CSV table of C-alpha atoms and ligand atoms in Angstrom, one decimal:
chain,number,residue,atom,x,y,z
A,1452,UNK,CA,5.4,-5.8,-31.9
A,1453,UNK,CA,5.5,-2.5,-30.0
A,1454,UNK,CA,2.8,-0.8,-32.1
A,1455,UNK,CA,0.0,-1.5,-29.8
A,1456,UNK,CA,2.1,-0.5,-26.8
A,1457,UNK,CA,3.1,2.7,-28.5
A,1458,UNK,CA,-0.6,3.6,-28.9
A,1459,UNK,CA,-1.4,2.7,-25.3
A,1460,UNK,CA,1.5,4.4,-23.6
A,1461,UNK,CA,0.3,8.1,-23.8
A,1462,UNK,CA,-2.8,7.3,-21.9
A,1463,UNK,CA,-0.8,5.3,-19.3
A,1464,UNK,CA,1.5,8.3,-18.9
A,1465,UNK,CA,-1.5,10.6,-18.5
A,1466,UNK,CA,-2.9,8.3,-15.8
A,1467,UNK,CA,0.4,8.3,-14.0
A,1468,UNK,CA,0.8,12.0,-14.1
A,1469,UNK,CA,-2.8,12.5,-12.8
A,1470,UNK,CA,-2.2,10.1,-10.0
A,1471,UNK,CA,1.1,11.9,-9.0
A,1472,UNK,CA,-0.6,15.3,-9.3
A,1473,UNK,CA,-3.3,14.2,-6.8
A,1474,UNK,CA,-1.0,12.3,-4.5
A,1475,UNK,CA,1.6,15.1,-4.3
A,1476,UNK,CA,-1.0,17.7,-3.6
A,1477,UNK,CA,-2.7,15.5,-0.9
A,1478,UNK,CA,0.6,14.8,0.8
A,1479,UNK,CA,2.1,18.3,0.5
A,1480,UNK,CA,4.8,18.1,-2.1
A,1481,UNK,CA,5.7,20.1,-5.2
A,1482,UNK,CA,7.9,17.5,-7.0
A,1483,UNK,CA,8.6,13.8,-7.1
A,1484,UNK,CA,12.2,12.6,-7.7
A,1485,UNK,CA,12.0,8.9,-8.4
A,1486,UNK,CA,15.3,7.0,-8.3
A,1487,UNK,CA,15.8,3.9,-10.4
A,1488,UNK,CA,18.3,2.5,-7.8
A,1489,UNK,CA,22.0,1.8,-7.5
A,1490,UNK,CA,24.2,-1.3,-8.1
A,1491,UNK,CA,24.9,-3.2,-4.9
A,1492,UNK,CA,28.0,-5.2,-4.2
A,1493,UNK,CA,28.2,-8.4,-2.2
A,1494,UNK,CA,29.8,-8.0,1.2
A,1495,UNK,CA,33.6,-7.6,0.9
A,1496,UNK,CA,33.4,-8.1,-2.8
A,1497,UNK,CA,33.3,-6.2,-6.1
A,1498,UNK,CA,30.7,-8.5,-7.6
A,1499,UNK,CA,27.3,-6.9,-8.0
A,1500,UNK,CA,23.9,-8.3,-7.1
A,1501,UNK,CA,21.4,-8.3,-10.0
A,1502,UNK,CA,20.0,-4.9,-10.5
A,1503,UNK,CA,16.3,-4.6,-9.8
A,1504,UNK,CA,14.8,-1.2,-10.6
A,1505,UNK,CA,12.5,0.6,-8.3
A,1506,UNK,CA,8.9,-0.3,-9.4
A,1507,UNK,CA,8.0,3.4,-9.1
A,1508,UNK,CA,10.6,4.2,-11.7
A,1509,UNK,CA,9.7,1.5,-14.2
A,1510,UNK,CA,6.1,2.5,-14.0
A,1511,UNK,CA,7.2,5.6,-16.0
A,1512,UNK,CA,9.7,4.2,-18.4
A,1513,UNK,CA,10.5,0.6,-19.5
A,1514,UNK,CA,14.2,1.1,-18.6
A,1515,UNK,CA,15.0,-2.0,-16.6
A,1516,UNK,CA,18.7,-2.4,-16.7
A,1517,UNK,CA,20.2,1.1,-16.1
A,1518,UNK,CA,21.0,2.1,-12.5
A,1519,UNK,CA,21.5,5.7,-11.3
A,1520,UNK,CA,18.6,7.1,-13.5
A,1521,UNK,CA,15.8,9.3,-12.2
A,1522,UNK,CA,12.4,10.5,-13.2
A,1523,UNK,CA,11.7,14.0,-12.0
A,1524,UNK,CA,8.1,15.0,-12.1
A,1525,UNK,CA,6.6,18.4,-11.3
A,1526,UNK,CA,2.8,18.7,-11.8
A,1527,UNK,CA,2.0,20.6,-15.0
A,1528,UNK,CA,5.5,20.1,-16.5
A,1529,UNK,CA,6.9,17.6,-18.9
A,1530,UNK,CA,8.5,14.7,-16.9
A,1531,UNK,CA,12.3,14.7,-16.9
A,1532,UNK,CA,14.3,11.5,-17.3
A,1533,UNK,CA,17.9,11.7,-15.9
A,1534,UNK,CA,19.6,9.0,-17.9
A,1535,UNK,CA,22.9,7.5,-16.8
A,1536,UNK,CA,25.5,6.9,-19.6
A,1537,UNK,CA,29.0,6.7,-18.2
A,1538,UNK,CA,32.1,6.6,-20.2
A,1539,UNK,CA,33.2,3.0,-19.3
A,1540,UNK,CA,35.2,0.2,-20.7
A,1541,UNK,CA,34.7,-2.3,-17.9
A,1542,UNK,CA,30.9,-2.5,-18.3
A,1543,UNK,CA,28.9,-1.7,-21.3
A,1544,UNK,CA,27.0,1.7,-20.9
A,1545,UNK,CA,23.3,1.8,-21.6
A,1546,UNK,CA,22.3,2.5,-25.2
A,1547,UNK,CA,20.7,5.8,-26.1
A,1548,UNK,CA,17.1,6.0,-24.9
A,1549,UNK,CA,14.8,4.8,-27.7
A,1550,UNK,CA,11.3,3.7,-28.2
A,1551,UNK,CA,7.7,4.9,-28.1
A,1552,UNK,CA,8.2,6.6,-24.7
A,1553,UNK,CA,11.2,8.8,-25.4
A,1554,UNK,CA,9.4,11.8,-26.9
A,1555,UNK,CA,7.3,12.2,-23.8
A,1556,UNK,CA,10.4,13.1,-21.6
A,1557,UNK,CA,12.8,15.9,-21.3
A,1558,UNK,CA,15.9,13.7,-21.2
A,1559,UNK,CA,19.2,14.7,-19.5
A,1560,UNK,CA,22.2,12.5,-19.9
A,1561,UNK,CA,24.6,12.2,-17.0
A,1562,UNK,CA,28.0,10.6,-17.0
A,1563,UNK,CA,28.4,10.1,-13.2
A,1564,UNK,CA,25.8,9.5,-10.5
A,1565,UNK,CA,26.8,12.8,-8.8
A,1566,UNK,CA,25.8,14.7,-11.9
A,1567,UNK,CA,22.1,13.9,-11.3
A,1568,UNK,CA,21.7,16.5,-8.6
A,1569,UNK,CA,22.1,19.4,-11.1
A,1570,UNK,CA,18.8,18.3,-12.7
A,1571,UNK,CA,16.8,18.1,-9.5
A,1572,UNK,CA,14.2,20.8,-8.7
A,1573,UNK,CA,15.8,23.8,-7.1
A,1574,UNK,CA,13.0,25.0,-5.0
A,1575,UNK,CA,9.8,23.7,-3.4
A,1576,UNK,CA,9.1,20.6,-1.4
A,1577,UNK,CA,10.6,17.5,-3.0
A,1578,UNK,CA,9.5,13.9,-2.3
A,1579,UNK,CA,12.2,11.4,-2.9
A,1580,UNK,CA,11.0,7.9,-3.9
A,1581,UNK,CA,13.7,5.3,-3.9
A,1582,UNK,CA,16.2,3.4,-1.9
A,1583,UNK,CA,18.7,5.1,0.5
A,1584,UNK,CA,16.4,8.1,1.5
A,1585,UNK,CA,13.2,8.1,3.4
A,1586,UNK,CA,10.2,8.1,1.1
A,1587,UNK,CA,7.2,10.0,2.5
A,1588,UNK,CA,4.6,7.4,3.6
A,1589,UNK,CA,1.5,9.4,2.9
A,1590,UNK,CA,2.6,9.9,-0.7
A,1591,UNK,CA,3.5,6.2,-1.1
A,1592,UNK,CA,0.2,5.1,0.3
A,1593,UNK,CA,-1.7,7.1,-2.3
A,1594,UNK,CA,0.5,5.9,-5.2
A,1595,UNK,CA,0.2,2.3,-4.0
A,1596,UNK,CA,-3.5,2.4,-3.5
A,1597,UNK,CA,-4.0,3.7,-7.1
A,1598,UNK,CA,-1.7,1.0,-8.5
A,1599,UNK,CA,-4.3,-1.6,-8.0
A,1600,UNK,CA,-6.1,-0.1,-11.1
A,1601,UNK,CA,-4.0,-1.1,-14.1
A,1602,UNK,CA,-3.9,0.9,-17.3
A,1603,UNK,CA,-4.6,-0.7,-20.7
A,1604,UNK,CA,-0.9,-0.4,-21.4
A,1605,UNK,CA,0.0,-2.3,-18.2
A,1606,UNK,CA,-2.6,-5.0,-19.0
A,1607,UNK,CA,-1.2,-5.4,-22.5
A,1608,UNK,CA,2.3,-5.8,-21.0
A,1609,UNK,CA,1.0,-8.6,-18.8
A,1610,UNK,CA,-0.9,-10.1,-21.7
A,1611,UNK,CA,2.4,-10.4,-23.5
A,1612,UNK,CA,4.2,-11.7,-20.4
A,1613,UNK,CA,1.6,-14.4,-20.2
A,1614,UNK,CA,2.2,-15.4,-23.9
A,1615,UNK,CA,5.9,-15.7,-23.3
A,1616,UNK,CA,5.2,-17.7,-20.1
A,1617,UNK,CA,2.8,-20.0,-21.8
A,1618,UNK,CA,5.3,-20.7,-24.6
A,1619,UNK,CA,8.0,-21.4,-22.1
A,1620,UNK,CA,5.7,-23.6,-20.0
A,1621,UNK,CA,5.1,-25.7,-23.1
A,1622,UNK,CA,8.8,-26.1,-23.6
A,1623,UNK,CA,9.2,-27.1,-19.9
A,1624,UNK,CA,6.5,-29.7,-20.2
A,1625,UNK,CA,8.2,-31.2,-23.3
A,1626,UNK,CA,11.5,-31.3,-21.4
A,1627,UNK,CA,9.8,-33.1,-18.4
A,1628,UNK,CA,8.2,-35.6,-20.8
A,1629,UNK,CA,11.5,-36.4,-22.3
A,1630,UNK,CA,13.1,-37.2,-18.9
A,1631,UNK,CA,15.0,-34.0,-18.3
A,1632,UNK,CA,16.3,-33.0,-14.8
A,1633,UNK,CA,14.9,-30.0,-13.0
A,1634,UNK,CA,18.0,-28.0,-14.1
A,1635,UNK,CA,17.5,-29.0,-17.7
A,1636,UNK,CA,13.9,-28.1,-17.6
A,1637,UNK,CA,14.9,-24.7,-16.2
A,1638,UNK,CA,17.3,-24.2,-19.1
A,1639,UNK,CA,14.7,-25.1,-21.7
A,1640,UNK,CA,12.3,-22.7,-20.0
A,1641,UNK,CA,14.8,-19.8,-20.1
A,1642,UNK,CA,15.5,-20.5,-23.8
A,1643,UNK,CA,11.9,-20.6,-24.8
A,1644,UNK,CA,11.2,-17.4,-22.8
A,1645,UNK,CA,14.3,-15.8,-24.4
A,1646,UNK,CA,15.2,-14.7,-20.9
A,1647,UNK,CA,18.1,-14.7,-18.5
A,1648,UNK,CA,17.4,-15.8,-14.9
A,1649,UNK,CA,17.8,-12.2,-13.8
A,1650,UNK,CA,15.2,-10.9,-16.2
A,1651,UNK,CA,12.6,-13.2,-14.9
A,1652,UNK,CA,10.1,-11.7,-12.4
A,1653,UNK,CA,10.9,-14.4,-9.8
A,1654,UNK,CA,13.1,-17.5,-9.5
A,1655,UNK,CA,11.6,-20.4,-11.4
A,1656,UNK,CA,10.0,-23.0,-9.2
A,1657,UNK,CA,10.6,-26.4,-10.9
A,1658,UNK,CA,9.9,-29.4,-8.7
A,1659,UNK,CA,9.8,-33.0,-9.6
A,1660,UNK,CA,8.0,-35.4,-7.2
A,1661,UNK,CA,8.3,-34.4,-3.5
A,1662,UNK,CA,10.0,-31.2,-4.4
A,1663,UNK,CA,6.6,-30.0,-5.6
A,1664,UNK,CA,5.5,-29.8,-2.0
A,1665,UNK,CA,8.1,-27.1,-1.2
A,1666,UNK,CA,6.1,-23.9,-2.0
A,1667,UNK,CA,9.1,-21.8,-3.1
A,1668,UNK,CA,11.5,-24.6,-4.3
A,1669,UNK,CA,14.2,-23.0,-6.3
A,1670,UNK,CA,17.1,-25.6,-6.2
A,1671,UNK,CA,17.1,-27.0,-9.8
A,1672,UNK,CA,18.5,-30.5,-9.0
A,1673,UNK,CA,20.9,-31.6,-11.7
A,1674,UNK,CA,20.1,-35.3,-11.4
A,1675,UNK,CA,17.8,-37.0,-13.9
A,1676,UNK,CA,15.4,-39.4,-12.4
A,1677,UNK,CA,14.9,-42.9,-13.7
A,1678,UNK,CA,11.6,-43.4,-15.6
A,1679,UNK,CA,10.1,-45.5,-12.7
A,1680,UNK,CA,11.1,-42.8,-10.2
A,1681,UNK,CA,9.4,-39.9,-12.0
A,1682,UNK,CA,5.9,-39.2,-10.8
A,1683,UNK,CA,5.0,-35.5,-11.1
A,1684,UNK,CA,6.2,-32.1,-12.1
A,1685,UNK,CA,5.1,-28.7,-10.8
A,1686,UNK,CA,6.4,-25.6,-12.5
A,1687,UNK,CA,5.7,-22.0,-11.3
A,1688,UNK,CA,7.4,-19.7,-13.7
A,1689,UNK,CA,6.6,-16.3,-15.3
A,1690,UNK,CA,8.0,-13.7,-17.7
A,1691,UNK,CA,8.6,-10.0,-17.7
A,1692,UNK,CA,7.6,-7.5,-20.4
A,1693,UNK,CA,8.6,-3.9,-19.8
A,1694,UNK,CA,8.8,-4.5,-16.1
A,1695,UNK,CA,5.4,-6.2,-15.8
A,1696,UNK,CA,5.2,-9.8,-14.6
A,1697,UNK,CA,3.3,-12.9,-15.4
A,1698,UNK,CA,3.1,-15.6,-12.7
A,1699,UNK,CA,1.9,-19.0,-13.9
A,1700,UNK,CA,1.8,-22.5,-12.4
A,1701,UNK,CA,1.0,-25.8,-13.9
A,1702,UNK,CA,1.2,-29.4,-12.6
A,1703,UNK,CA,1.7,-32.5,-14.7
A,1704,UNK,CA,1.7,-36.2,-13.9
A,1705,UNK,CA,4.2,-38.6,-15.5
A,1706,UNK,CA,1.5,-41.3,-16.0
A,1707,UNK,CA,-2.2,-41.6,-16.8
A,1708,UNK,CA,-2.9,-42.4,-13.1
A,1709,UNK,CA,-5.0,-41.2,-10.2
A,1710,UNK,CA,-2.7,-38.2,-9.7
A,1711,UNK,CA,-3.5,-37.2,-13.4
A,1712,UNK,CA,-7.2,-37.5,-12.5
A,1713,UNK,CA,-6.6,-35.3,-9.5
A,1714,UNK,CA,-4.9,-32.7,-11.6
A,1715,UNK,CA,-7.8,-32.7,-14.1
A,1716,UNK,CA,-10.4,-32.3,-11.3
A,1717,UNK,CA,-8.3,-29.6,-9.6
A,1718,UNK,CA,-7.9,-27.7,-12.9
A,1719,UNK,CA,-11.7,-27.8,-13.3
A,1720,UNK,CA,-12.0,-26.5,-9.7
A,1721,UNK,CA,-9.5,-23.7,-10.4
A,1722,UNK,CA,-11.4,-22.7,-13.5
A,1723,UNK,CA,-14.6,-22.5,-11.5
A,1724,UNK,CA,-12.9,-20.2,-9.1
A,1725,UNK,CA,-11.8,-18.0,-12.0
A,1726,UNK,CA,-15.3,-18.1,-13.5
A,1727,UNK,CA,-16.7,-16.3,-10.4
A,1728,UNK,CA,-14.4,-13.3,-10.9
A,1729,UNK,CA,-16.2,-10.1,-11.6
A,1730,UNK,CA,-16.4,-6.6,-10.1
A,1731,UNK,CA,-17.2,-6.3,-6.4
A,1732,UNK,CA,-16.4,-9.8,-5.4
A,1733,UNK,CA,-14.4,-9.9,-2.1
A,1734,UNK,CA,-11.1,-11.6,-2.6
A,1735,UNK,CA,-11.2,-13.3,0.8
A,1736,UNK,CA,-14.5,-15.0,-0.4
A,1737,UNK,CA,-12.6,-16.3,-3.4
A,1738,UNK,CA,-10.0,-17.6,-1.0
A,1739,UNK,CA,-12.6,-19.4,1.1
A,1740,UNK,CA,-14.2,-20.9,-2.0
A,1741,UNK,CA,-10.7,-22.3,-2.8
A,1742,UNK,CA,-10.7,-23.9,0.6
A,1743,UNK,CA,-14.1,-25.5,-0.2
A,1744,UNK,CA,-12.8,-26.7,-3.5
A,1745,UNK,CA,-9.7,-28.3,-1.9
A,1746,UNK,CA,-11.9,-29.9,0.7
A,1747,UNK,CA,-14.1,-31.4,-2.0
A,1748,UNK,CA,-11.0,-32.8,-3.6
A,1749,UNK,CA,-9.9,-34.3,-0.3
A,1750,UNK,CA,-13.3,-35.9,0.1
A,1751,UNK,CA,-13.7,-37.0,-3.5
A,1752,UNK,CA,-10.3,-38.7,-3.7
A,1753,UNK,CA,-10.7,-40.2,-0.2
A,1754,UNK,CA,-7.9,-38.5,1.6
A,1755,UNK,CA,-10.3,-37.9,4.4
A,1756,UNK,CA,-13.0,-40.1,6.1
A,1757,UNK,CA,-16.0,-39.6,8.3
A,1758,UNK,CA,-16.2,-35.9,7.5
A,1759,UNK,CA,-17.7,-33.9,4.7
A,1760,UNK,CA,-16.2,-30.9,2.8
A,1761,UNK,CA,-17.8,-28.4,5.1
A,1762,UNK,CA,-16.3,-30.0,8.2
A,1763,UNK,CA,-12.8,-30.3,6.5
A,1764,UNK,CA,-12.8,-26.5,6.1
A,1765,UNK,CA,-14.4,-25.7,9.5
A,1766,UNK,CA,-11.9,-27.8,11.4
A,1767,UNK,CA,-9.0,-26.3,9.5
A,1768,UNK,CA,-8.0,-29.5,7.8
A,1769,UNK,CA,-7.9,-27.9,4.4
A,1770,UNK,CA,-5.2,-25.6,5.6
A,1771,UNK,CA,-2.8,-28.5,6.1
A,1772,UNK,CA,-3.1,-29.3,2.4
A,1773,UNK,CA,-3.6,-25.7,1.2
A,1774,UNK,CA,-1.4,-23.5,3.5
A,1775,UNK,CA,-1.1,-20.4,1.3
A,1776,UNK,CA,-3.4,-17.7,0.0
A,1777,UNK,CA,-5.3,-18.2,-3.2
A,1778,UNK,CA,-3.4,-15.3,-4.8
A,1779,UNK,CA,-2.2,-11.7,-4.9
A,1780,UNK,CA,-2.2,-8.6,-7.0
A,1781,UNK,CA,0.4,-8.7,-9.8
A,1782,UNK,CA,1.9,-5.9,-11.9
A,1783,UNK,CA,5.2,-4.1,-11.6
A,1784,UNK,CA,5.9,-6.5,-8.8
A,1785,UNK,CA,4.9,-10.2,-8.8
A,1786,UNK,CA,3.4,-9.7,-5.4
A,1787,UNK,CA,2.2,-6.3,-6.2
A,1788,UNK,CA,1.5,-3.6,-3.6
A,1789,UNK,CA,-1.8,-2.6,-2.0
A,1790,UNK,CA,-3.4,-6.0,-1.4
A,1791,UNK,CA,-4.5,-4.9,2.1
A,1792,UNK,CA,-5.3,-1.3,1.5
A,1793,UNK,CA,-8.7,-0.1,2.6
A,1794,UNK,CA,-8.2,3.5,1.3
A,1795,UNK,CA,-5.6,5.9,0.0
A,1796,UNK,CA,-4.4,6.9,3.5
A,1797,UNK,CA,-3.0,3.5,4.3
A,1798,UNK,CA,-5.7,1.9,6.5
A,1799,UNK,CA,-5.6,-1.8,6.0
A,1800,UNK,CA,-8.2,-4.6,5.8
A,1801,UNK,CA,-7.3,-7.4,8.1
A,1802,UNK,CA,-6.8,-11.0,6.9
A,1803,UNK,CA,-9.5,-13.5,7.9
A,1804,UNK,CA,-8.6,-15.3,11.1
A,1805,UNK,CA,-6.7,-18.5,10.5
A,1806,UNK,CA,-5.5,-17.4,7.1
A,1807,UNK,CA,-2.2,-15.5,7.8
A,1808,UNK,CA,-0.7,-16.0,4.3
A,1809,UNK,CA,-3.5,-14.3,2.3
A,1810,UNK,CA,-2.0,-11.3,0.5
A,1811,UNK,CA,-5.1,-9.7,-0.8
A,1812,UNK,CA,-8.1,-8.7,1.3
A,1813,UNK,CA,-9.8,-6.1,-0.9
A,1814,UNK,CA,-13.0,-6.1,-2.9
A,1815,UNK,CA,-11.9,-6.3,-6.6
A,1816,UNK,CA,-12.8,-3.8,-9.3
A,1817,UNK,CA,-12.4,-3.5,-13.1
A,1818,UNK,CA,-8.7,-3.4,-14.2
A,1819,UNK,CA,-7.5,-5.0,-11.0
A,1820,UNK,CA,-5.1,-7.9,-11.9
A,1821,UNK,CA,-4.4,-10.8,-9.6
A,1822,UNK,CA,-3.6,-14.4,-9.6
A,1823,UNK,CA,-5.9,-17.3,-8.8
A,1824,UNK,CA,-3.6,-20.1,-7.5
A,1825,UNK,CA,-5.2,-22.7,-5.3
A,1826,UNK,CA,-2.9,-25.6,-4.3
A,1827,UNK,CA,-3.1,-28.9,-2.6
A,1828,UNK,CA,0.1,-30.5,-1.3
A,1829,UNK,CA,1.5,-33.3,0.8
A,1830,UNK,CA,3.9,-31.3,3.0
A,1831,UNK,CA,5.8,-33.4,5.5
A,1832,UNK,CA,6.0,-31.0,8.5
A,1833,UNK,CA,2.3,-29.9,8.2
A,1834,UNK,CA,1.2,-33.6,7.9
A,1835,UNK,CA,3.3,-34.4,11.0
A,1836,UNK,CA,1.4,-31.7,12.9
A,1837,UNK,CA,-1.9,-32.9,11.6
A,1838,UNK,CA,-1.1,-36.5,12.7
A,1839,UNK,CA,-0.5,-35.3,16.2
A,1840,UNK,CA,-3.7,-33.3,16.3
A,1841,UNK,CA,-7.3,-34.2,17.2
A,1842,UNK,CA,-8.1,-34.1,13.5
A,1843,UNK,CA,-5.8,-37.0,12.7
A,1844,UNK,CA,-8.8,-39.4,12.9
A,1845,UNK,CA,-10.4,-37.8,9.9
A,1846,UNK,CA,-7.4,-38.6,7.6
A,1847,UNK,CA,-7.0,-41.7,5.5
A,1848,UNK,CA,-3.3,-42.0,6.3
A,1849,UNK,CA,-2.4,-44.9,4.0
A,1850,UNK,CA,-3.8,-43.0,1.1
A,1851,UNK,CA,-2.0,-39.8,2.1
A,1852,UNK,CA,1.3,-41.8,2.5
A,1853,UNK,CA,0.9,-43.2,-1.1
A,1854,UNK,CA,0.6,-39.6,-2.5
A,1855,UNK,CA,3.6,-38.0,-0.6
A,1856,UNK,CA,5.8,-38.9,-3.6
A,1857,UNK,CA,3.8,-36.6,-5.9
A,1858,UNK,CA,4.4,-33.5,-3.8
A,1859,UNK,CA,1.3,-31.6,-4.8
A,1860,UNK,CA,-0.7,-29.6,-7.2
A,1861,UNK,CA,-0.9,-25.9,-7.9
A,1862,UNK,CA,-2.6,-24.2,-10.8
A,1863,UNK,CA,-2.1,-20.5,-11.2
A,1864,UNK,CA,-3.6,-18.0,-13.7
A,1865,UNK,CA,-3.4,-14.2,-14.0
A,1866,UNK,CA,-6.8,-12.7,-14.2
A,1867,UNK,CA,-8.0,-9.1,-15.0
A,1868,UNK,CA,-11.3,-7.9,-13.8
A,1869,UNK,CA,-13.4,-6.3,-16.6
A,1870,UNK,CA,-16.5,-4.2,-16.5
A,1871,UNK,CA,-18.8,-7.2,-16.3
A,1872,UNK,CA,-16.6,-10.2,-15.6
A,1873,UNK,CA,-12.9,-11.0,-16.2
A,1874,UNK,CA,-10.3,-11.8,-18.8
A,1875,UNK,CA,-8.0,-14.8,-18.0
A,1876,UNK,CA,-4.7,-13.7,-19.4
A,1877,UNK,CA,-3.1,-17.1,-18.8
A,1878,UNK,CA,-5.7,-19.3,-20.3
A,1879,UNK,CA,-5.9,-17.0,-23.4
A,1880,UNK,CA,-2.2,-17.2,-23.8
A,1881,UNK,CA,-2.1,-21.1,-23.6
A,1882,UNK,CA,-5.0,-21.2,-26.1
A,1883,UNK,CA,-2.9,-19.2,-28.5
A,1884,UNK,CA,0.3,-21.1,-28.0
B,2246,LIG,N1,5.5,-17.5,-7.9
B,2246,LIG,C1,5.2,-16.9,-6.6
B,2246,LIG,C2,3.8,-17.0,-6.4
B,2246,LIG,O1,3.0,-17.7,-7.0
B,2246,LIG,O2,3.2,-16.2,-5.6
B,2247,LIG,MN1,1.5,-16.2,-7.5
B,2248,LIG,MN1,3.5,-18.4,-8.9
C-alpha cells in the first residue's frame, strides 16, 4: 500500500528542500528548526489535550503522534530528524522510525525534550518554526504561499484520504438508513475509517433533521428518532493519511420526497460548479457561481416569489440560505493556509464585499487542491433576520416553514486542479467504493 508513496516521497522532499532553500535565503536565515510541538495539559490537570503536530513538521515526515521531535534543515545538508524516544512506563514511547522516508534523514534519538538542543545548529541565523517561540513572519509567508502547490506525494495522500472517507461515508449512510442515532452513525463512521476521533482531520459533523442547519454541529445526539420523525441526514466527515486531510459532505433524505429531489438537483448543481474548475479560474467567481446555483434552487423549488435568480443574489437573499464560502484550500490542514495570499511576501487579496466567510480569494493553478462545498440551509436566526427585512416579501414563508425540519443540504468534494482541468478526488473515491 505504501509502494506508490515510497516512489513519490523523494520528489516531495526535494520540493520541500528547494522551497526552504529559497524562503530561508529570502528572509535571511541559515537554518530552519521545525518543532513538532509539545503535549499540553488541561488547566489544573494532568490530562493531556490530543496532540496535533505542527503542519510544518508533518510536511517533512509522516510522524503524527510523537511530540518533542524536530526537523533541522540547513540548505545543502541532509535534513536531520530529532526523534523523541523516552524511557517511560506510564506512556508507550514511539516506535523506532520506519518507512520509506527514514533513509532520507540523519536521525538523532533523544530521551528527554532538553536533549534536543545539542542537535541544533551551533552557528548562523536560526529560524524556529513552531509553538512557544516567535516564528519569523517573512519566512512563514513564503513557505505558506508555496504550500498552495501540492506535490504528487501530497495529492496521493489526499486521494487515499478520500477513499477512506468515501468508504466510511457509505457505512454512515447505511447506519442512517437502519435508524441509528447520530452517535451510532458516528461510531460506524469511525470503525469504517479505522480511525479514532483524534486521528480525524476535524470533528465529524453528523446532523439529523434540524441539526443539519448548524454548520459545525458536533454534538452526536444519543437518541434514536422514531421512523416518522426522521427526515434528513447531513454528514461532513473526512479522513487523514500521513497528515493530509480529506473533507467530504453528503446529504441524504429519509424518504423519496421533495427534499430528495432537492438533493438530487443540488448535487447536479455542485457537479456543474466542479466541472468549471481549471487553471486560472478565480475562486471568488466559483463562489459567486455557487450563489447563482443556490438562487436557482430557491426559485425552482418555490422558496421565493416575485423575484428571479439574479435578483435573489443581488439582494443578498441567497446569503441567508448559503451563509458560508464555497470552500477552501485543503492539505496538511483541513482549512489549509494561503487562501488569501497575493504573493510570497504576505500581501493579501481581499474578500468580495458581502462575503465575509470566503476562505479562498486566489486564482487557482495546477496542483492547487480545494473543496467545492455549496450549501443551502434553513437556519433559524438567519431566517428570523430575513423575515424582519425588506426582502421578506420575496419569500414563500409557508414553504420555508415546511422545510425547516430538514435542516439543509451541503455537498462537498475535494478537487485538484490539473494542467487542463481538474481531478475530483472525492467523486473518484466514491466511484471506486
Ligand atoms: N468540515 C469543515 C469544512 O467543510 O470546512
Ligand atoms: Mn470544507
Ligand atoms: Mn467539510
